[in-house]
Coordinates of C-alpha atoms in Angstrom, one line a residue:
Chain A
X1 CA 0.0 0.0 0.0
X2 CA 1.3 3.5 -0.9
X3 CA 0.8 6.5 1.3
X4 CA 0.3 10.2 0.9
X5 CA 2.6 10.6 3.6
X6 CA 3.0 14.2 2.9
X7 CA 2.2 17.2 5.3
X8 CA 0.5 14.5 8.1
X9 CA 0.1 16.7 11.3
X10 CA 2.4 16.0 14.2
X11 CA -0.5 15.6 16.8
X12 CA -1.2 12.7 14.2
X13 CA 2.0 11.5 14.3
X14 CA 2.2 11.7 18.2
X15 CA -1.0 9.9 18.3
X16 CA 0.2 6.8 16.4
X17 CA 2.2 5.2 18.5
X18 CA -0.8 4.9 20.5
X19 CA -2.9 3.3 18.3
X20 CA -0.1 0.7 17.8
X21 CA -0.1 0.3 21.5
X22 CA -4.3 0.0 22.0
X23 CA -4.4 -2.0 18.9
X24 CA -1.8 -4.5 20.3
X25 CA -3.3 -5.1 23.5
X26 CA -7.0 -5.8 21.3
X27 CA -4.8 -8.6 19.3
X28 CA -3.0 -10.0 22.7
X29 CA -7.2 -10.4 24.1
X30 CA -7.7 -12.1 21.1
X31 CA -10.6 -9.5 19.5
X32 CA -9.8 -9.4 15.6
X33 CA -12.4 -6.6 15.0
X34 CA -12.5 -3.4 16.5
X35 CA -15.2 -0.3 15.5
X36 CA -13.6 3.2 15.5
X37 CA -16.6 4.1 18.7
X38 CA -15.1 0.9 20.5
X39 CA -11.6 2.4 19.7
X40 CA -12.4 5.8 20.6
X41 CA -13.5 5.2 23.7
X42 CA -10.0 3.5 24.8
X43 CA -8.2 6.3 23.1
X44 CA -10.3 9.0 24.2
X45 CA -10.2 10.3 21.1
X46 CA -13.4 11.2 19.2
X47 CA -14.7 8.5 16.5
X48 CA -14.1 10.8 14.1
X49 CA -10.9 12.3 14.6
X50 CA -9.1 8.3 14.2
X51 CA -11.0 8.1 10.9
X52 CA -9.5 11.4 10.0
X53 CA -5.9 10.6 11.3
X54 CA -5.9 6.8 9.8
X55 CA -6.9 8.7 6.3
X56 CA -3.9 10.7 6.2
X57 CA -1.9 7.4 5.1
X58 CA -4.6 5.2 3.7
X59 CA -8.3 4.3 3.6
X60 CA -8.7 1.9 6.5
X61 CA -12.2 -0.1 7.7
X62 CA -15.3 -0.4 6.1
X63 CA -18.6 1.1 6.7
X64 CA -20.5 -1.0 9.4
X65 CA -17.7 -3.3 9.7
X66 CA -15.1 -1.4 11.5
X67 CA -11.4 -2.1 11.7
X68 CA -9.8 -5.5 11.4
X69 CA -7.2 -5.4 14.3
X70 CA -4.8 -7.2 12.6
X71 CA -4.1 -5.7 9.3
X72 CA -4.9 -2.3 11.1
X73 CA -1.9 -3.2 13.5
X74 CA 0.3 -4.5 10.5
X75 CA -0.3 -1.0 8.6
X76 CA 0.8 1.2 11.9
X77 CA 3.8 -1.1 12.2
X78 CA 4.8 0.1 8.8
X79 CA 4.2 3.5 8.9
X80 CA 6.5 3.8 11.8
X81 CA 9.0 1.6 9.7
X82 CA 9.0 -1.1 13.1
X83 CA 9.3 -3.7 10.6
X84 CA 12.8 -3.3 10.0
X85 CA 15.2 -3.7 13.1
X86 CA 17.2 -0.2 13.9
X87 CA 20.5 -0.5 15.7
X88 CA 20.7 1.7 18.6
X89 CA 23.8 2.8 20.3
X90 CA 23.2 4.9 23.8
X91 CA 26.1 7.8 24.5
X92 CA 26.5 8.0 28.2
X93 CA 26.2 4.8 30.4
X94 CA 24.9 6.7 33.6
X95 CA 21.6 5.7 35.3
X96 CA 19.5 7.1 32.1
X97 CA 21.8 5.7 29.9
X98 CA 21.2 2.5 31.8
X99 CA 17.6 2.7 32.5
X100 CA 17.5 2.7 28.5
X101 CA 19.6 -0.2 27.9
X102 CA 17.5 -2.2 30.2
X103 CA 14.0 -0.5 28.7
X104 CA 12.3 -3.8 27.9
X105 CA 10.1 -2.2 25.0
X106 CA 12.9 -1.9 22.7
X107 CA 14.3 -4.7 21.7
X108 CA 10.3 -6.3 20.8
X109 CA 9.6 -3.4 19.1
X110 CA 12.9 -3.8 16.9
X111 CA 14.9 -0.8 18.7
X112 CA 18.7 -3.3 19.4
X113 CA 20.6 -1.6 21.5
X114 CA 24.5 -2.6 20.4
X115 CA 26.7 -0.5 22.3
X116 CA 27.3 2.3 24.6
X117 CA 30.1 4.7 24.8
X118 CA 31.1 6.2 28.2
X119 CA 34.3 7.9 29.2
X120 CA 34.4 6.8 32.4
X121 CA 37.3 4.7 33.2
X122 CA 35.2 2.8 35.9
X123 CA 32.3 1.9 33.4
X124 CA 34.4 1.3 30.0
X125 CA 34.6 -2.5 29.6
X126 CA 31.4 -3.6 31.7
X127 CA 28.2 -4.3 30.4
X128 CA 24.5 -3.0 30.7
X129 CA 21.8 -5.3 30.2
X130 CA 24.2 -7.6 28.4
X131 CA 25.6 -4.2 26.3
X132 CA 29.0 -3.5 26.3
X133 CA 30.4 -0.5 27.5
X134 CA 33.5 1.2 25.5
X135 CA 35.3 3.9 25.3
X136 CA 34.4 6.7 23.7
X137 CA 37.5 7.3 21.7
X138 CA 36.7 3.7 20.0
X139 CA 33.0 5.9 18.2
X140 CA 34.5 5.9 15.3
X141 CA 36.2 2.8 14.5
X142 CA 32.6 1.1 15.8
X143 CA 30.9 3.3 13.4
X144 CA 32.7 2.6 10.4
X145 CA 32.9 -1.3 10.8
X146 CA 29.5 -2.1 12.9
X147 CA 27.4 0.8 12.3
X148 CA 24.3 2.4 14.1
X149 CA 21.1 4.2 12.7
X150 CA 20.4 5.9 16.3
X151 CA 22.1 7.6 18.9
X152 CA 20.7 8.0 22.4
X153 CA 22.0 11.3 24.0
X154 CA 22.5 10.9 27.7
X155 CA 25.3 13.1 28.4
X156 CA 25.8 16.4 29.7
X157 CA 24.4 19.5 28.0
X158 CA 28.0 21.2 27.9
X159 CA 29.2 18.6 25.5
X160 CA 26.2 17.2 23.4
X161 CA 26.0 19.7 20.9
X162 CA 29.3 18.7 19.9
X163 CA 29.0 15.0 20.1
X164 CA 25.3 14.9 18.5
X165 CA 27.4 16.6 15.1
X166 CA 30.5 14.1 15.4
X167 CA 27.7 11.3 15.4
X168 CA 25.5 12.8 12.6
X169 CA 29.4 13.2 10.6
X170 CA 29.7 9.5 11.5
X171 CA 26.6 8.7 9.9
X172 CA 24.2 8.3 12.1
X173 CA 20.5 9.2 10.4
X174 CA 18.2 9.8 14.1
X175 CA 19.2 11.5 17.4
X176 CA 17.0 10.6 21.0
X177 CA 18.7 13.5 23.0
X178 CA 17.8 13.8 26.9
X179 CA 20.2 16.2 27.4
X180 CA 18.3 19.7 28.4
X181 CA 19.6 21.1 24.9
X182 CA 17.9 22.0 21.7
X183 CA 20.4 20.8 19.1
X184 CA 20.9 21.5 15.8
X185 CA 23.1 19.3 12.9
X186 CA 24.3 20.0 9.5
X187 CA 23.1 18.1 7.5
X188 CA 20.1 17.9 9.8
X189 CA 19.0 14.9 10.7
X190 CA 15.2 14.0 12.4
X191 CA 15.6 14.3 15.9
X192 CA 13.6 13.4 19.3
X193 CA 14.1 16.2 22.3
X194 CA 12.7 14.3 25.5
X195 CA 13.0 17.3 27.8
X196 CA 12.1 15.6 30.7
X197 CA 11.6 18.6 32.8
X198 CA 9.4 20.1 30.2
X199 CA 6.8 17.2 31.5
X200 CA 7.0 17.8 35.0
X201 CA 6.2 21.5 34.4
X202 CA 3.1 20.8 32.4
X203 CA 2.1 18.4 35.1
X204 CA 2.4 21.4 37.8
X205 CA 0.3 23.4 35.2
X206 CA -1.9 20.8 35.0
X207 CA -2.5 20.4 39.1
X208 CA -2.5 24.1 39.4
X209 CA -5.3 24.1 36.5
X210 CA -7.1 21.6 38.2
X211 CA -7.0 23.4 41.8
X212 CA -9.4 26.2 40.3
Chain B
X1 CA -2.7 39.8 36.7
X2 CA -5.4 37.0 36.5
X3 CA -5.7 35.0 33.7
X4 CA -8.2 33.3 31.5
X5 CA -6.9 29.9 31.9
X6 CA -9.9 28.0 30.9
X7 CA -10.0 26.0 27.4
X8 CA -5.7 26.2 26.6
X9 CA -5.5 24.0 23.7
X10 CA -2.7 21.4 24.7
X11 CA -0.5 22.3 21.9
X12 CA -0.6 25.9 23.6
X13 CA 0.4 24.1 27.3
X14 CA 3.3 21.9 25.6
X15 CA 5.5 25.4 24.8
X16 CA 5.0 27.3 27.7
X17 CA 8.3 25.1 29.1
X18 CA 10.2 26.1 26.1
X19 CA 9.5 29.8 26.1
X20 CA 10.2 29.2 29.9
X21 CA 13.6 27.7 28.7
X22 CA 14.3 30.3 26.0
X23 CA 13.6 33.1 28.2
X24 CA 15.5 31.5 31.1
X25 CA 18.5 31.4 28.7
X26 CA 18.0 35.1 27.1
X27 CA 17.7 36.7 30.9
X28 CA 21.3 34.5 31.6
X29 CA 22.6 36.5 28.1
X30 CA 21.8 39.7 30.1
X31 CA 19.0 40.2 27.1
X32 CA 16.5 42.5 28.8
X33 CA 13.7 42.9 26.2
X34 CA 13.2 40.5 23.0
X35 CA 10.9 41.3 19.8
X36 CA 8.0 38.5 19.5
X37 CA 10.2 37.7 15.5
X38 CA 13.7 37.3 17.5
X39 CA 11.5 35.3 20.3
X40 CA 10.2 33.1 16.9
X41 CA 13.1 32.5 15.4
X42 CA 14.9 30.8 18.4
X43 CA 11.7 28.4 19.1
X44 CA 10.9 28.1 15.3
X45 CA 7.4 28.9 15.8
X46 CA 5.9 32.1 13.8
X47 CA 6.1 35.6 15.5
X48 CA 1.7 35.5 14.8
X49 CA 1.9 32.0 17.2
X50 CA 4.2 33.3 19.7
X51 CA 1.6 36.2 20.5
X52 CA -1.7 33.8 20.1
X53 CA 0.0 31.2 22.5
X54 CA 0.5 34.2 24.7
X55 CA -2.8 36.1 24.8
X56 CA -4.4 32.5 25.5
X57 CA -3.1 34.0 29.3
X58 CA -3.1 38.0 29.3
X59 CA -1.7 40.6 27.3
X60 CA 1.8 40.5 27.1
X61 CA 4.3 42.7 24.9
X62 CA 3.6 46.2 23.6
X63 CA 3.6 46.9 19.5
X64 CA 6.6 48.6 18.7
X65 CA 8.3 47.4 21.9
X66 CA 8.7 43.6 22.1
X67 CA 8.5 41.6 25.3
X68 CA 10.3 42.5 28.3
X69 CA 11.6 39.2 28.7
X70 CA 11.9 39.3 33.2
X71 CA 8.5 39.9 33.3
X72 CA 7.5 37.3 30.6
X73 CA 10.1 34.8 32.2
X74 CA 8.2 35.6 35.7
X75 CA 4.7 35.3 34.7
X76 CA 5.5 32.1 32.7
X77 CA 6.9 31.2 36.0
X78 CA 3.5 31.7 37.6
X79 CA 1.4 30.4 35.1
X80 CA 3.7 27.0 35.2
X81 CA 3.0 27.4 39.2
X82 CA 6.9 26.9 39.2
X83 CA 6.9 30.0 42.3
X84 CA 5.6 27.0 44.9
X85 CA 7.7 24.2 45.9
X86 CA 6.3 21.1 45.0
X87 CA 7.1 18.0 47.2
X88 CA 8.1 14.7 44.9
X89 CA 8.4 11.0 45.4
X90 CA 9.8 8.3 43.4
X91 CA 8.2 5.2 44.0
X92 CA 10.7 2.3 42.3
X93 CA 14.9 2.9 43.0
X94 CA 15.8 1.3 39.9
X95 CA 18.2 3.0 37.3
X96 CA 15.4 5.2 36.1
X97 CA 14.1 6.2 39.6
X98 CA 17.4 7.1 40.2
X99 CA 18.4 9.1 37.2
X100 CA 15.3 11.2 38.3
X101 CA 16.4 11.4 41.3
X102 CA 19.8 13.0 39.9
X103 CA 18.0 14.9 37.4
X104 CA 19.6 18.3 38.1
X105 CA 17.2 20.7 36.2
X106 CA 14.0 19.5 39.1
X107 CA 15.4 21.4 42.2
X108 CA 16.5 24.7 40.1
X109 CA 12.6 24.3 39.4
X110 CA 11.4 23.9 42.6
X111 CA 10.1 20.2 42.4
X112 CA 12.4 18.4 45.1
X113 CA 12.4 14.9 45.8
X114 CA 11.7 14.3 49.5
X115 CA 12.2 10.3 49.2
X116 CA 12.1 7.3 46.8
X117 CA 10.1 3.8 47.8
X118 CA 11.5 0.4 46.7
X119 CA 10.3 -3.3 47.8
X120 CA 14.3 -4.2 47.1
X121 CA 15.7 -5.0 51.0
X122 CA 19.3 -4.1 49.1
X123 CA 18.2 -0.6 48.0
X124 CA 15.9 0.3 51.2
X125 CA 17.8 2.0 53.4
X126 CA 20.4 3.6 51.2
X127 CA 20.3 6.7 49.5
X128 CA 20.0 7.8 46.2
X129 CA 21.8 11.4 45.2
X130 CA 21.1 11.8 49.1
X131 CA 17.3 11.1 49.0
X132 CA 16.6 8.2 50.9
X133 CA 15.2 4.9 49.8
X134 CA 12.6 3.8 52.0
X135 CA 10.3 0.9 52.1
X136 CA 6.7 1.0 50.3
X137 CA 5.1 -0.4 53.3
X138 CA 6.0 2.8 55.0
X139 CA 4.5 4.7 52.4
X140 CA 1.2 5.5 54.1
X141 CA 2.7 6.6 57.6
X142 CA 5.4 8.5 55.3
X143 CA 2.3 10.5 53.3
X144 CA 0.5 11.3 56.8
X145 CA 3.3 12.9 58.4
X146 CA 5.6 14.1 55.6
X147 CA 3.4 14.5 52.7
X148 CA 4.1 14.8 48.9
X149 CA 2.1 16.7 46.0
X150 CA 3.6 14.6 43.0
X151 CA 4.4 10.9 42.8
X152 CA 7.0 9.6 39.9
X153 CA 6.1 6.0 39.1
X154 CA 9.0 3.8 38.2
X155 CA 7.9 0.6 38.4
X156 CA 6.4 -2.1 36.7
X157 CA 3.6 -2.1 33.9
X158 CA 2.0 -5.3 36.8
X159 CA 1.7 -3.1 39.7
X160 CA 1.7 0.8 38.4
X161 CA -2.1 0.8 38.6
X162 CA -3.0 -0.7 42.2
X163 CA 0.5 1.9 43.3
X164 CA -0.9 4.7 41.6
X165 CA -4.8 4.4 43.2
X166 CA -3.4 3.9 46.2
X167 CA -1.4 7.0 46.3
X168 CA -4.6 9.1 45.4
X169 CA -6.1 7.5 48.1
X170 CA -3.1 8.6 50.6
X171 CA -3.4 12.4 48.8
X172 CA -1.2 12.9 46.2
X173 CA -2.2 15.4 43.5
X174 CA -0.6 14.8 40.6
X175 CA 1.0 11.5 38.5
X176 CA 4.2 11.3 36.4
X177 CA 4.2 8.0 34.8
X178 CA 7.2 6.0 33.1
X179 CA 5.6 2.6 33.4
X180 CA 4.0 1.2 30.1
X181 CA -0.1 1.5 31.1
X182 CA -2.3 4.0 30.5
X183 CA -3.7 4.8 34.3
X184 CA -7.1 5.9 35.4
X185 CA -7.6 6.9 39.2
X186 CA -10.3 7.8 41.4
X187 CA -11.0 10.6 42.0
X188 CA -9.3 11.7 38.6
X189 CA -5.7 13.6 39.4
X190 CA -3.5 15.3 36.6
X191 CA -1.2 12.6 35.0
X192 CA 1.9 12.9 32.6
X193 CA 2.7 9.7 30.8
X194 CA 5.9 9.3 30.0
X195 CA 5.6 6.7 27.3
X196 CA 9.4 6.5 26.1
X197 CA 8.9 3.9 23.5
X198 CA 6.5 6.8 21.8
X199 CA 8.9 8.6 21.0
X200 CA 11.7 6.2 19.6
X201 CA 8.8 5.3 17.4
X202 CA 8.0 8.8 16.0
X203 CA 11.6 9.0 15.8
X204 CA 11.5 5.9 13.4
X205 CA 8.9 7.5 11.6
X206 CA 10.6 10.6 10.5
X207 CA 13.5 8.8 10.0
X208 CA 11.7 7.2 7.1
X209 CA 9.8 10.1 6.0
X210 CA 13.9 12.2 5.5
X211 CA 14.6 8.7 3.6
X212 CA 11.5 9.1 1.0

């Protein structure tokens, strides 16, 4: 199936991974049919708004039949390209760095995590999660001979700016930073910002909201 | 001032921690007042959005003038309800609880973490970043006499739901989640959902989209 991927809204985007995440919990109970009410309701999104996001890539269910879970779940896997493994390496083997490596939801979502890179004499040569550690001077010899597609930035702000352009130089075509900087690369390449802050202080606007 | 806080579309809520960041940074640069075009081209949103965003709260800025960016970087302040300590706990010591618990940007932003709550007898007992690690079955007494306005939930997918009613029960106002459920609660309290594997997966999705 070909889709009109073009212009596709990033509340849609941001949306899709739940969708993936509803619709594989319908095919874990077993239910191979779903109706976009029955799927609004757990999404508490309206009926109408997943027709309109699903027709951004495709047309999907049928009048008075609904969805079929499977092939809907098959389609979502492919538009956020899970179907093909993506090699991950993490930068910084701290506790986020390690948290990540031992993030079960990877690895059966096709996100392998193959190496992480600290400078820390204690932490070089140990593993994470069955992931070695090595030095960071050894980035580029990995790159060139094993190769990664993403880089996971948990490393101070000071220096991330720098290493997220060595990496994209390296070749690497995604960036997950979590360092508290908005980064920009030449060429640019996409990139995730998970300003973890940023959530906490929508949550206080949120209690704050919800006190008046 | 008083604002108009009622019906702030989401998109709306999700910058007001960037312009908090933006103007945090300009007011370090000694930058005293900022033009709503110079404010737009660092966050990469238009100059028309910046002042819509804006007026969703009061009337900020003067034509002609710009922002005066100590009193935008205050009220922003206020309306995030960063001016009030907020009381945290992490309930789960593992490598992510603990990376929170390091996470150096909370404190500057008034959200300090009072304790953490494991079920580990190797971790209870210990401290994390100097917050100590207590055990969950003192959790209740802990919540009578101490107190705490936001709970962080580390732990498992299994439990995160039962954990998370619980604490509503005991008082807590407000919910960040890293564990991999959707949660509801009784009586409903603000959550953040931290859903890391969303983002890795709308990070695969671009990565395809720079590819076609």
């Amino acid at each position: 199936m070909e889709y009109n991927r073009k212009n596709v809204p990033e509340a849609v985007i941001r949306r899709l991974p739940r969708y993936h995440r509803y619709l594989g919990e319908c095919l874990k109970n077993g239910i191979k049919r779903i109706s976009s009410l029955e799927l609004s309701k757990r999404m508490q999104v309206t009926a109408s708004q997943i027709r309109q996001d699903l027709n951004c890539f495709a047309q999907f269910g049928q009048q008075g039949y609904g969805y079929n879970v499977e092939n809907l779940y098959m389609e979502i896997n492919r538009i956020l390209n899970l179907t093909e493994t993506q090699r991950i390496i993490i930068m910084g083997a701290g506790h986020l760095g390690s948290a990540l490596a031992n993030y079960p939801n990877m690895k059966t979502r096709g996100f392998v995590v193959k190496a992480m890179f600290d400078i820390d004499p204690k932490k070089i040569g140990t593993r994470v999660a069955d992931v070695p550690v090595y030095d960071v001077a050894a980035l580029d010899e990995w790159m060139k001979t094993e190769g990664a597609d993403i880089a996971v930035l948990c490393i101070p702000k000071e220096t991330v700016g720098e290493v997220a352009q060595h990496l994209v130089d390296l070749g690497i075509r995604g960036l997950w930073n979590f360092s508290y900087a908005d980064l920009k690369v030449e060429p640019a390449v996409p990139i995730q910002n998970m300003h973890l802050i940023d959530h906490v202080m929508m949550l206080s606007y949120q209690m704050k909201e919800a006190e008046l």
